[in-house]
Amino acid sequence: MHDFDIRIMFQIIGALLYITNFLLLQTHRIHATKPASLLLVISACSILLTAAIIGHDWGLILLEGTWLFLVTTTFAIRQRSARRQAVLEREAADSAVAPVRPAPVAEPVQAPVVRERELAGAAA
């Protein structure tokens, strides 16, 4: 019987996660920059990096480590951006002012009617 090698199991699981992500992207069920896709890739990278470390596969360690760093950075930036957007939307909703009703129109004040005779008499 063959000895059980944990690396093979890690490699198969990591590959299946990559394939699952690829199929979901191709069928437009998820988008590449959405958290679901990024988390699938992060999981696959982590598992394959673990298998590479166990086997001392330096090329694969470098490849998967770099890929894991890039995807994790993208995920962190997207999450921070989403949190900022949520805070801005919440602040905008909190600072929204209720619609202002127009003030009632006051009757115009009419100046007293001054007749020409009164003015002429005042001048004399």
C-alpha angles and dihedrals in degrees: 000000000000121000114249110248116199090202091066091052091049091048093050094047092047092048091049090052091051091048092047091052091048093050092047090051093048093050090048093238092128136015124237095241097045119106094248093059094041092050091051090052092045090052093048092047092049093050094046091045089054090052090048092050092050090051095041090235098164097185092051091044090055093045098046093039092054092044091049091050093050096046093044090050090050091049092050092048092049092048092049090048091050091050091050091049091050091050092049092049091048092049091048091051092047094049095046110123121222112249111275117235114224114255116251112266111250120223110259114254110240119218116235113269110248116197123215092239093058091051092046091050092049091054094051 
